XYZ file of C-alpha atoms in Angstrom:
381
model
C 75.136 120.952 112.262
C 78.268 119.862 114.113
C 81.106 122.373 114.180
C 84.168 120.204 113.426
C 86.509 122.459 115.439
C 84.358 121.927 118.468
C 85.247 118.166 118.345
C 88.947 118.819 118.943
C 90.374 117.998 122.336
C 93.734 116.881 123.890
C 93.492 113.413 122.052
C 92.215 114.482 118.656
C 90.799 114.273 115.982
C 94.035 114.636 114.033
C 92.085 114.913 110.839
C 88.487 115.360 109.696
C 88.080 114.830 105.880
C 84.653 115.553 104.380
C 84.205 114.474 100.701
C 81.563 114.517 98.057
C 80.988 113.545 94.414
C 78.280 115.357 92.476
C 77.605 112.646 89.788
C 76.898 109.851 92.210
C 75.565 112.046 94.947
C 78.249 110.500 97.287
C 78.795 112.466 100.624
C 81.068 111.015 103.311
C 83.499 111.756 106.105
C 86.667 110.281 107.467
C 87.684 110.928 111.062
C 91.253 110.039 112.064
C 91.275 110.448 115.845
C 94.613 109.569 117.200
C 97.525 107.691 115.415
C 100.127 107.804 118.211
C 100.063 103.976 118.423
C 99.798 103.247 114.662
C 97.941 103.834 111.547
C 94.277 104.703 111.817
C 92.029 101.585 111.697
C 88.203 101.365 112.094
C 85.091 100.411 110.219
C 83.339 102.270 107.434
C 79.587 102.620 107.750
C 76.915 103.451 105.228
C 73.581 104.926 106.388
C 71.370 107.867 105.358
C 71.761 109.156 108.874
C 75.587 109.343 109.187
C 76.824 112.600 110.777
C 80.365 113.986 111.462
C 79.701 114.016 115.140
C 78.658 110.393 115.132
C 81.726 109.264 113.171
C 84.020 111.256 115.376
C 82.559 109.711 118.546
C 83.009 106.296 117.113
C 86.589 107.047 115.965
C 87.441 107.930 119.618
C 85.914 104.679 120.844
C 88.511 102.961 118.387
C 91.283 104.846 119.883
C 90.395 103.473 123.261
C 89.530 100.007 122.019
C 93.014 99.452 120.275
C 94.840 100.805 123.361
C 92.852 98.698 125.745
C 93.757 95.461 123.973
C 97.320 96.789 123.575
C 97.455 96.507 119.815
C 99.361 99.031 117.844
C 96.864 100.858 115.584
C 95.082 104.170 116.006
C 91.467 105.170 116.375
C 89.671 106.123 113.114
C 86.135 105.749 111.481
C 84.433 106.632 108.302
C 80.900 107.073 107.176
C 79.122 107.463 103.810
C 75.743 109.174 103.799
C 73.713 106.808 101.705
C 71.303 103.882 101.633
C 73.118 100.626 101.653
C 70.271 98.916 99.811
C 70.430 101.468 96.883
C 71.290 100.036 93.349
C 73.873 102.782 93.240
C 75.774 101.577 96.244
C 78.871 100.342 94.433
C 79.176 103.606 92.443
C 78.956 105.685 95.641
C 81.318 103.332 97.340
C 83.919 103.702 94.609
C 83.594 107.441 94.521
C 84.127 107.500 98.325
C 87.223 105.366 97.942
C 88.667 107.550 95.231
C 88.058 110.641 97.165
C 90.199 109.248 100.060
C 93.072 107.898 98.025
C 95.447 110.425 99.686
C 94.587 108.979 103.159
C 93.908 105.297 102.267
C 95.824 103.222 103.188
C 98.682 105.409 104.405
C 96.831 106.936 107.178
C 93.563 104.981 107.352
C 92.572 101.360 106.393
C 88.946 100.777 105.673
C 86.948 97.998 107.316
C 83.335 96.769 107.682
C 80.698 98.473 109.713
C 76.897 98.905 109.457
C 75.769 98.793 105.893
C 78.917 97.324 104.285
C 79.615 93.697 103.357
C 82.721 91.674 102.577
C 82.249 92.236 98.889
C 82.216 95.935 99.547
C 85.663 95.704 101.048
C 86.699 93.862 97.957
C 85.352 96.635 95.770
C 87.390 99.236 97.814
C 90.525 97.256 97.242
C 89.787 96.961 93.632
C 89.043 100.647 93.144
C 92.272 101.724 94.766
C 94.282 98.909 93.241
C 95.750 98.053 96.601
C 95.175 95.050 98.826
C 96.150 97.121 101.771
C 93.257 99.566 101.404
C 90.604 97.547 103.290
C 90.165 94.518 105.485
C 87.152 92.323 105.807
C 87.217 90.893 102.396
C 85.728 87.454 101.546
C 87.617 84.283 102.549
C 88.239 83.404 98.888
C 90.243 86.662 98.685
C 92.304 85.848 101.721
C 90.014 87.876 104.166
C 89.092 87.074 107.772
C 85.327 86.326 107.741
C 84.421 88.252 110.869
C 80.688 87.566 110.703
C 80.936 84.068 109.648
C 83.313 83.262 112.351
C 81.472 85.368 114.941
C 84.553 86.820 116.423
C 83.062 89.827 118.041
C 80.184 87.801 119.676
C 82.633 85.164 120.796
C 84.767 87.769 122.546
C 81.767 89.352 124.143
C 80.911 85.975 125.775
C 84.503 85.394 126.783
C 84.834 88.762 128.446
C 81.418 88.315 130.165
C 82.556 85.020 131.595
C 85.780 86.522 133.014
C 83.969 89.624 134.498
C 81.151 87.503 135.921
C 83.694 85.241 137.622
C 85.475 88.177 139.078
C 82.136 89.350 140.584
C 81.559 85.801 142.005
C 78.722 85.251 139.442
C 79.773 82.102 137.623
C 78.318 82.258 134.186
C 77.309 78.546 134.164
C 73.688 78.665 135.195
C 73.415 82.405 135.066
C 70.544 83.948 133.097
C 71.569 86.123 130.117
C 69.463 88.519 128.115
C 70.727 89.649 124.761
C 69.467 92.745 122.872
C 70.183 91.974 119.321
C 70.589 88.666 117.527
C 72.637 89.800 114.514
C 76.302 89.288 113.724
C 77.350 89.969 117.329
C 74.264 88.699 119.340
C 73.853 85.443 117.726
C 77.597 84.451 118.046
C 77.437 85.643 121.610
C 74.418 83.454 122.337
C 76.070 80.388 120.844
C 79.190 80.883 122.984
C 77.084 81.613 126.122
C 75.259 78.297 125.617
C 78.657 76.438 125.421
C 79.755 78.145 128.631
C 76.667 76.890 130.391
C 74.582 80.129 130.616
C 70.855 80.218 130.184
C 69.849 82.658 127.507
C 66.429 84.009 128.676
C 65.790 86.747 126.078
C 66.891 87.778 122.630
C 65.697 90.533 120.276
C 65.704 91.770 116.759
C 64.147 94.907 115.135
C 61.005 92.894 114.795
C 60.576 92.410 118.608
C 61.847 90.359 121.576
C 61.452 86.798 122.637
C 61.465 85.892 126.298
C 61.492 82.627 128.223
C 62.334 82.897 131.907
C 63.416 79.118 131.962
C 65.690 79.647 129.002
C 65.563 79.511 125.178
C 66.892 76.771 123.099
C 69.794 78.658 121.444
C 70.394 75.965 118.783
C 66.640 76.337 117.700
C 66.964 80.077 117.680
C 70.030 79.967 115.425
C 68.230 77.751 112.963
C 65.133 79.937 112.997
C 67.222 82.936 112.478
C 68.900 81.199 109.342
C 65.404 80.323 107.954
C 63.371 83.503 108.786
C 65.709 86.251 109.441
C 64.813 88.855 112.085
C 61.211 87.690 111.866
C 61.981 84.509 113.708
C 60.801 86.070 116.961
C 57.236 86.073 115.646
C 57.466 82.596 114.327
C 59.177 80.762 116.991
C 56.946 78.496 119.121
C 59.086 79.008 122.273
C 58.896 81.985 124.662
C 56.741 85.116 124.778
C 57.004 87.865 122.180
C 57.524 91.303 123.731
C 57.914 94.731 122.122
C 61.498 95.532 121.087
C 63.297 97.203 123.961
C 61.576 95.292 126.846
C 64.344 92.662 126.776
C 66.544 95.192 128.493
C 64.453 95.134 131.615
C 63.610 91.240 131.986
C 64.769 89.458 135.106
C 68.238 88.253 134.425
C 71.768 88.055 135.851
C 73.640 89.478 132.909
C 72.370 91.907 130.292
C 74.138 92.263 126.886
C 73.051 95.107 124.730
C 74.559 94.035 121.446
C 72.668 95.974 118.794
C 72.442 99.790 118.831
C 74.118 102.745 120.586
C 72.338 104.841 123.157
C 69.703 102.319 124.130
C 70.211 102.417 127.939
C 68.992 105.824 129.082
C 68.864 107.043 132.685
C 65.157 106.055 132.657
C 65.903 102.490 131.500
C 68.864 102.177 133.897
C 66.439 102.493 136.921
C 64.459 99.403 135.600
C 67.372 97.099 134.606
C 67.332 93.923 136.942
C 70.755 92.432 135.868
C 73.706 92.187 138.204
C 76.147 92.865 135.201
C 75.732 94.751 132.037
C 78.112 93.917 129.184
C 78.335 96.437 126.232
C 78.328 94.153 123.251
C 77.390 97.149 120.971
C 79.343 100.435 120.740
C 78.149 103.175 123.175
C 74.871 101.522 124.160
C 74.824 103.040 127.767
C 74.606 106.891 128.271
C 77.097 108.484 130.813
C 74.208 109.316 133.083
C 72.877 105.614 132.869
C 76.369 104.417 133.795
C 76.227 106.536 136.978
C 72.733 105.299 137.808
C 73.770 101.741 137.366
C 76.915 102.085 139.456
C 74.835 103.718 142.286
C 72.572 100.574 142.082
C 75.614 98.314 142.447
C 75.325 97.091 138.820
C 78.691 96.677 137.104
C 79.092 97.769 133.418
C 81.872 96.133 131.297
C 82.738 98.848 128.695
C 82.309 98.310 124.994
C 85.990 98.987 124.191
C 86.803 95.981 126.407
C 83.831 93.751 125.787
C 83.484 93.934 122.098
C 87.049 94.049 121.079
C 87.191 90.697 119.558
C 86.573 92.229 116.284
C 89.612 94.460 116.526
C 91.783 91.482 117.626
C 90.597 89.682 114.372
C 91.177 92.905 112.413
C 94.757 93.040 113.675
C 95.326 89.687 112.161
C 93.678 90.692 108.932
C 95.830 93.871 108.950
C 98.882 91.752 109.039
C 97.662 89.458 106.407
C 96.771 92.229 103.819
C 99.885 91.598 101.686
C 100.530 88.086 102.626
C 99.784 85.034 100.525
C 98.731 83.160 103.562
C 95.476 83.252 105.497
C 95.575 83.909 109.243
C 95.231 80.695 111.357
C 91.721 80.690 112.647
C 92.291 78.744 115.914
C 95.055 81.367 116.689
C 92.718 84.177 116.262
C 90.134 82.732 118.675
C 92.715 81.822 121.300
C 94.062 85.370 121.119
C 90.701 86.883 121.524
C 89.930 84.719 124.510
C 93.184 85.529 126.220
C 93.270 89.268 125.602
C 89.648 89.909 126.363
C 89.437 87.773 129.501
C 92.692 89.332 130.820
C 91.417 92.876 129.989
C 88.013 92.341 131.566
C 89.630 91.336 134.861
C 92.192 94.129 134.803
C 89.471 96.633 134.234
C 87.336 95.371 136.971
C 90.228 95.274 139.487
C 91.271 98.765 138.425
C 87.781 99.981 139.023
C 87.644 98.403 142.520
C 91.143 99.817 143.320
C 90.180 103.345 142.189
C 86.748 103.295 143.618
C 85.141 104.109 140.297
C 83.303 102.523 137.448
C 84.875 100.032 134.953
C 84.255 102.656 132.202
C 86.396 105.313 133.883
C 88.967 102.754 135.037
C 89.277 101.200 131.617
C 89.357 104.537 129.893
C 92.069 105.674 132.332
C 94.238 102.620 131.370
C 93.848 103.313 127.653
C 94.587 106.997 128.053
C 97.811 106.194 129.815
C 98.998 104.015 126.940
C 98.018 106.572 124.327
C 99.482 109.443 126.184
C 102.755 107.660 126.677
C 102.927 107.003 122.902
C 102.187 110.687 122.261
C 105.035 111.708 124.629
C 107.427 109.354 122.995
C 106.720 110.810 119.603
C 106.893 114.465 120.780
C 103.324 115.053 120.236
C 102.704 116.406 123.712
C 105.167 118.032 126.249
C 107.415 115.484 127.881
């Protein structure tokens, strides 16, 4: 069991709230990591395997992610220990929201993460009687439809294009392998195809599909729509591989866009890509990052590459009490501008400092958070 006090360092967490409700069996945790730059904002996930340590780790990622795109919100994350497919899901979710009514939305605004849907965000707003309690609600309630728009995946492809250009590896004609073909992966694949890249591998929990000469992305999108994750076993194109092998196929760009902790030190020795772009949160272990750097393989960090979702969330935060929806073209243009610029800045900073993009990007984010903490008197001046 994680000792909550052992998680505290110079940056946070500022608050860890563990809640429970006996009648529904609800157990959950909120971690507010650092609010020097604004109110805590990060997704809420539901899984039987949620832990305090996991949520704290993800809350810290949000601190750096908001700072890296220079948007004025703080790092936070929440988790509910429950099965998202349970018929009791709504009751558990309502109990969780009620238990955090002191913190939401004054200190933390809920959002969508693994296991939660747009309707769940609407339920949270309804339970607390406050449109400001959550973002990610359905479009017909004024929300920004993150998954429908594919904002995170779109941003991953835009950041990849900028980083690849910086490395002298034009994305047009480059071979891209994607782990994951869900909300992030499928949108990234669509944008990669528009940018002229050749998608040579995709994967789901059911397995991976590999075609060295390139897969037909539009056909894959249609197959996903019809068959779900099992499209990899039904698609006539490509070779089916066990899930995980897509990480080590021959390619120019590798995008892990599904789960955390998938690139271990052992896997890092077998990766053939010239550039790894972290579409998922925390997919690469620190040891793997060092190995990849020694092999001359650049890694664009998650808090830079997959920040398209937080840019869209910032628009949603502004619109919580508005009668007007955010302008969709403006959201996409802002994602492109911010993520492309940040990717280049981080790559340049890494080269200047003689270090990895992770360390360089984290340093830039830390400087912004520390400056805010100093201005508010939270650390010695």
